PDB file of C-alpha atoms in Angstrom:
ATOM      1  CA  MET C  52       0.097  -0.016  -0.051  1.00 53.00           C
ATOM      2  CA  THR C  53       1.600   3.519  -0.715  1.00 53.00           C
ATOM      3  CA  ARG C  54       1.296   6.416   1.643  1.00 48.00           C
ATOM      4  CA  SER C  55      -1.442   8.045   0.375  1.00 46.00           C
ATOM      5  CA  VAL C  56      -3.883   5.116  -0.068  1.00 37.00           C
ATOM      6  CA  ARG C  57      -2.784   4.449   3.806  1.00 45.00           C
ATOM      7  CA  TRP C  58      -3.376   8.148   4.643  1.00 42.00           C
ATOM      8  CA  ALA C  59      -6.833   7.682   3.035  1.00 38.00           C
ATOM      9  CA  VAL C  60      -7.711   4.448   4.851  1.00 38.00           C
ATOM     10  CA  VAL C  61      -6.586   5.723   8.083  1.00 37.00           C
ATOM     11  CA  ALA C  62      -8.915   8.811   7.179  1.00 39.00           C
ATOM     12  CA  LEU C  63     -12.023   6.981   6.568  1.00 39.00           C
ATOM     13  CA  GLY C  64     -11.139   4.321   9.668  1.00 42.00           C
ATOM     14  CA  ILE C  65     -11.313   7.998  12.114  1.00 39.00           C
ATOM     15  CA  ALA C  66     -14.524   9.475   9.954  1.00 41.00           C
ATOM     16  CA  PHE C  67     -16.279   5.826  10.634  1.00 41.00           C
ATOM     17  CA  TRP C  68     -15.352   5.683  14.053  1.00 42.00           C
ATOM     18  CA  GLN C  69     -16.830   9.052  14.770  1.00 43.00           C
ATOM     19  CA  GLY C  70     -19.987   8.483  12.669  1.00 44.00           C
ATOM     20  CA  ALA C  71     -20.341   5.557  15.075  1.00 44.00           C
ATOM     21  CA  ALA C  72     -19.657   7.182  18.547  1.00 46.00           C
ATOM     22  CA  VAL C  73     -22.636   9.622  18.060  1.00 52.00           C
ATOM     23  CA  ALA C  74     -24.905   6.548  16.907  1.00 63.00           C
ATOM     24  CA  ALA C  75     -24.239   4.707  20.277  1.00 91.00           C
ATOM     25  CA  ASP C  76     -27.389   5.545  22.848  1.00 95.00           C
ATOM     26  CA  ILE C  77     -25.983   7.466  25.794  1.00 95.00           C
ATOM     27  CA  VAL C  78     -27.802   6.200  29.103  1.00 94.00           C
ATOM     28  CA  SER C  79     -26.969   7.818  32.340  1.00 95.00           C
ATOM     29  CA  TYR C  80     -27.858  10.197  35.013  1.00 94.00           C
ATOM     30  CA  ALA C  81     -28.141  13.814  33.870  1.00 95.00           C
ATOM     31  CA  ILE C  82     -27.321  17.095  35.446  1.00 94.00           C
ATOM     32  CA  VAL C  83     -29.674  19.756  33.912  1.00 93.00           C
ATOM     33  CA  GLN C  84     -27.766  23.147  33.536  1.00 91.00           C
ATOM     34  CA  ASP C  85     -28.790  26.638  33.497  1.00 85.00           C
ATOM     35  CA  ASP C  86     -29.656  26.605  29.873  1.00 88.00           C
ATOM     36  CA  ALA C  87     -31.420  23.084  29.666  1.00 91.00           C
ATOM     37  CA  THR C  88     -29.077  21.645  27.944  1.00 94.00           C
ATOM     38  CA  LEU C  89     -27.772  18.179  29.720  1.00 96.00           C
ATOM     39  CA  ARG C  90     -24.600  16.879  31.296  1.00 96.00           C
ATOM     40  CA  VAL C  91     -24.372  13.043  30.275  1.00 96.00           C
ATOM     41  CA  ARG C  92     -21.391  10.951  31.414  1.00 95.00           C
ATOM     42  CA  GLY C  93     -19.664  13.929  30.702  1.00 94.00           C
ATOM     43  CA  LYS C  94     -21.092  15.393  27.298  1.00 95.00           C
ATOM     44  CA  THR C  95     -23.029  18.339  26.482  1.00 97.00           C
ATOM     45  CA  ILE C  96     -26.209  17.048  25.227  1.00 97.00           C
ATOM     46  CA  ARG C  97     -28.882  19.574  23.403  1.00 97.00           C
ATOM     47  CA  LEU C  98     -32.464  18.440  22.876  1.00 97.00           C
ATOM     48  CA  TYR C  99     -32.241  17.817  18.804  1.00 97.00           C
ATOM     49  CA  GLY C 100     -34.908  20.081  17.085  1.00 97.00           C
ATOM     50  CA  VAL C 101     -35.551  21.770  19.995  1.00 96.00           C
ATOM     51  CA  TYR C 102     -34.983  25.335  21.358  1.00 95.00           C
ATOM     52  CA  VAL C 103     -35.314  26.941  24.488  1.00 89.00           C
ATOM     53  CA  ALA C 104     -37.438  30.478  23.692  1.00 75.00           C
ATOM     54  CA  ASP C 105     -36.919  32.051  27.016  1.00 70.00           C
ATOM     55  CA  THR C 106     -33.876  32.252  28.652  1.00 67.00           C
ATOM     56  CA  ARG C 107     -34.584  34.901  31.741  1.00 69.00           C
ATOM     57  CA  PRO C 108     -33.908  33.263  34.708  1.00 69.00           C
ATOM     58  CA  PHE C 109     -36.795  32.080  36.945  1.00 72.00           C
ATOM     59  CA  CYS C 110     -36.552  31.138  40.587  1.00 74.00           C
ATOM     60  CA  ASP C 111     -38.268  28.112  42.003  1.00 65.00           C
ATOM     61  CA  ARG C 112     -39.053  28.349  45.187  1.00 73.00           C
ATOM     62  CA  THR C 113     -39.927  25.126  46.248  1.00 72.00           C
ATOM     63  CA  PHE C 114     -37.176  23.858  47.682  1.00 70.00           C
ATOM     64  CA  ALA C 115     -34.395  25.488  50.022  1.00 74.00           C
ATOM     65  CA  PRO C 116     -32.167  26.977  48.289  1.00 76.00           C
ATOM     66  CA  SER C 117     -34.505  28.491  45.803  1.00 71.00           C
ATOM     67  CA  ARG C 118     -33.009  27.419  42.031  1.00 67.00           C
ATOM     68  CA  CYS C 119     -32.801  30.186  39.549  1.00 75.00           C
ATOM     69  CA  LYS C 120     -32.425  28.145  35.916  1.00 80.00           C
ATOM     70  CA  THR C 121     -34.493  29.023  32.994  1.00 83.00           C
ATOM     71  CA  ARG C 122     -37.948  27.414  32.985  1.00 87.00           C
ATOM     72  CA  ALA C 123     -37.119  24.664  30.513  1.00 91.00           C
ATOM     73  CA  ALA C 124     -34.382  23.755  33.441  1.00 91.00           C
ATOM     74  CA  VAL C 125     -36.758  23.588  36.067  1.00 87.00           C
ATOM     75  CA  ALA C 126     -39.121  21.856  34.083  1.00 90.00           C
ATOM     76  CA  LEU C 127     -36.513  19.047  32.897  1.00 93.00           C
ATOM     77  CA  GLU C 128     -34.855  18.885  36.620  1.00 90.00           C
ATOM     78  CA  SER C 129     -38.856  17.919  37.734  1.00 89.00           C
ATOM     79  CA  LYS C 130     -39.186  15.359  35.212  1.00 92.00           C
ATOM     80  CA  ILE C 131     -35.778  13.898  35.134  1.00 93.00           C
ATOM     81  CA  GLN C 132     -35.941  11.713  38.323  1.00 85.00           C
ATOM     82  CA  GLY C 133     -33.216   8.722  37.096  1.00 82.00           C
ATOM     83  CA  PHE C 134     -31.460   7.830  34.329  1.00 92.00           C
ATOM     84  CA  VAL C 135     -31.904   9.143  30.666  1.00 96.00           C
ATOM     85  CA  ARG C 136     -31.527   7.596  27.187  1.00 96.00           C
ATOM     86  CA  CYS C 137     -30.412   9.855  24.592  1.00 97.00           C
ATOM     87  CA  ALA C 138     -30.343   8.865  20.904  1.00 97.00           C
ATOM     88  CA  PRO C 139     -27.323  11.453  19.337  1.00 97.00           C
ATOM     89  CA  GLN C 140     -28.347  12.449  15.805  1.00 97.00           C
ATOM     90  CA  VAL C 141     -25.905  14.828  15.446  1.00 96.00           C
ATOM     91  CA  GLN C 142     -22.425  16.599  16.906  1.00 95.00           C
ATOM     92  CA  TYR C 143     -22.109  20.099  16.612  1.00 95.00           C
ATOM     93  CA  GLN C 144     -18.777  22.392  16.490  1.00 96.00           C
ATOM     94  CA  ASP C 145     -18.648  23.102  19.973  1.00 95.00           C
ATOM     95  CA  ARG C 146     -18.704  18.973  20.413  1.00 95.00           C
ATOM     96  CA  SER C 147     -21.959  19.595  22.001  1.00 96.00           C
ATOM     97  CA  ILE C 148     -24.562  16.649  20.649  1.00 97.00           C
ATOM     98  CA  GLY C 149     -28.099  16.929  19.523  1.00 97.00           C
ATOM     99  CA  ALA C 150     -30.065  14.005  20.667  1.00 98.00           C
ATOM    100  CA  TYR C 151     -33.245  12.769  21.346  1.00 97.00           C
ATOM    101  CA  CYS C 152     -33.530  11.854  25.028  1.00 97.00           C
ATOM    102  CA  SER C 153     -36.245  10.522  27.103  1.00 96.00           C
ATOM    103  CA  VAL C 154     -36.488   8.951  30.150  1.00 94.00           C
ATOM    104  CA  ASP C 155     -39.302   6.229  31.867  1.00 89.00           C
ATOM    105  CA  GLY C 156     -42.915   6.539  32.082  1.00 79.00           C
ATOM    106  CA  GLY C 157     -42.728   6.414  35.956  1.00 74.00           C
ATOM    107  CA  SER C 158     -44.364   2.585  35.541  1.00 75.00           C
ATOM    108  CA  THR C 159     -43.712  -0.704  33.768  1.00 77.00           C
ATOM    109  CA  THR C 160     -46.564   0.043  31.475  1.00 82.00           C
ATOM    110  CA  ALA C 161     -46.271   3.922  30.701  1.00 82.00           C
ATOM    111  CA  PRO C 162     -43.936   4.616  27.969  1.00 89.00           C
ATOM    112  CA  ALA C 163     -40.999   6.519  27.908  1.00 91.00           C
ATOM    113  CA  ILE C 164     -40.948  10.501  27.498  1.00 94.00           C
ATOM    114  CA  ASP C 165     -39.725  12.471  25.121  1.00 97.00           C
ATOM    115  CA  LEU C 166     -38.115  15.211  26.710  1.00 97.00           C
ATOM    116  CA  GLY C 167     -38.076  17.687  23.537  1.00 97.00           C
ATOM    117  CA  GLY C 168     -41.674  16.961  23.316  1.00 97.00           C
ATOM    118  CA  TYR C 169     -42.372  17.391  26.726  1.00 97.00           C
ATOM    119  CA  LEU C 170     -40.630  20.810  26.984  1.00 96.00           C
ATOM    120  CA  ILE C 171     -42.510  21.992  23.772  1.00 97.00           C
ATOM    121  CA  ARG C 172     -45.882  20.288  24.946  1.00 96.00           C
ATOM    122  CA  GLU C 173     -45.541  22.614  27.936  1.00 94.00           C
ATOM    123  CA  GLY C 174     -44.677  25.704  26.189  1.00 94.00           C
ATOM    124  CA  TRP C 175     -41.027  25.870  27.813  1.00 93.00           C
ATOM    125  CA  ALA C 176     -39.462  25.503  23.990  1.00 95.00           C
ATOM    126  CA  VAL C 177     -40.364  25.937  20.381  1.00 95.00           C
ATOM    127  CA  ALA C 178     -39.552  23.367  17.509  1.00 97.00           C
ATOM    128  CA  LEU C 179     -36.596  24.294  15.051  1.00 97.00           C
ATOM    129  CA  PRO C 180     -37.447  23.656  11.649  1.00 96.00           C
ATOM    130  CA  GLU C 181     -35.496  19.770  11.627  1.00 95.00           C
ATOM    131  CA  ALA C 182     -37.606  18.711  14.618  1.00 96.00           C
ATOM    132  CA  PRO C 183     -40.335  15.962  13.691  1.00 96.00           C
ATOM    133  CA  PHE C 184     -43.571  16.679  12.683  1.00 97.00           C
ATOM    134  CA  ALA C 185     -44.780  15.819  15.957  1.00 97.00           C
ATOM    135  CA  TYR C 186     -42.881  18.656  17.755  1.00 98.00           C
ATOM    136  CA  HIS C 187     -44.422  21.176  15.672  1.00 98.00           C
ATOM    137  CA  THR C 188     -47.963  19.885  16.405  1.00 98.00           C
ATOM    138  CA  TYR C 189     -47.233  20.124  20.266  1.00 97.00           C
ATOM    139  CA  GLN C 190     -46.083  23.598  19.654  1.00 97.00           C
ATOM    140  CA  GLU C 191     -49.484  24.764  18.353  1.00 97.00           C
ATOM    141  CA  ILE C 192     -51.042  22.860  20.348  1.00 97.00           C
ATOM    142  CA  ALA C 193     -49.381  24.788  23.367  1.00 96.00           C
ATOM    143  CA  LYS C 194     -50.094  28.332  21.303  1.00 95.00           C
ATOM    144  CA  VAL C 195     -53.586  27.187  21.314  1.00 96.00           C
ATOM    145  CA  ASN C 196     -53.686  26.319  24.816  1.00 96.00           C
ATOM    146  CA  ARG C 197     -51.377  29.731  25.628  1.00 95.00           C
ATOM    147  CA  ARG C 198     -49.236  27.556  27.838  1.00 93.00           C
ATOM    148  CA  GLY C 199     -45.576  28.650  28.541  1.00 90.00           C
ATOM    149  CA  VAL C 200     -44.167  31.249  26.782  1.00 88.00           C
ATOM    150  CA  TRP C 201     -47.366  31.645  24.746  1.00 90.00           C
ATOM    151  CA  GLY C 202     -49.339  32.451  27.295  1.00 86.00           C
ATOM    152  CA  PHE C 203     -49.341  35.018  30.183  1.00 63.00           C
ATOM    153  CA  GLN C 204     -46.342  35.325  32.051  1.00 59.00           C
ATOM    154  CA  ALA C 205     -47.993  36.284  35.907  1.00 55.00           C
ATOM    155  CA  ASP C 206     -44.596  36.224  37.811  1.00 53.00           C
ATOM    156  CA  SER C 207     -43.288  39.342  34.979  1.00 49.00           C
ATOM    157  CA  ILE C 208     -45.811  41.861  36.478  1.00 45.00           C
ATOM    158  CA  ARG C 209     -44.090  43.846  39.150  1.00 43.00           C
TER     159      ARG C 209
END
């Protein structure tokens, strides 16, 4: 094998390996970041097809000390009680991963809860153009029902 052919084979192998690394599910506990991204197994995960619309901090005073994060982050923290399963779709230039993430439904018969769909249904995020059709449908329902960012923000009145 010539040197250039050998380098081409090595480059293809590395490209294949990186693609395979993104494709494997990531399953572990998750730490919800202030911006509603997740830290799972040392990786930053962005919910694929989801944009967190309202980035103003919201202080949840249910617990002491109070937690001040975006509403989407507070909602995710309340929904994630154990492990998450993330199916990577893309790796971004900042090395974060865009993934569909879900949590168990709470019982053996309940279906898994898609976290991106949950945020959009509750009105704490909007669907990006590349999002699945269901996300766009959830968004329209949230608008009609005036949920989250589509509704009245009582805590913004002074």
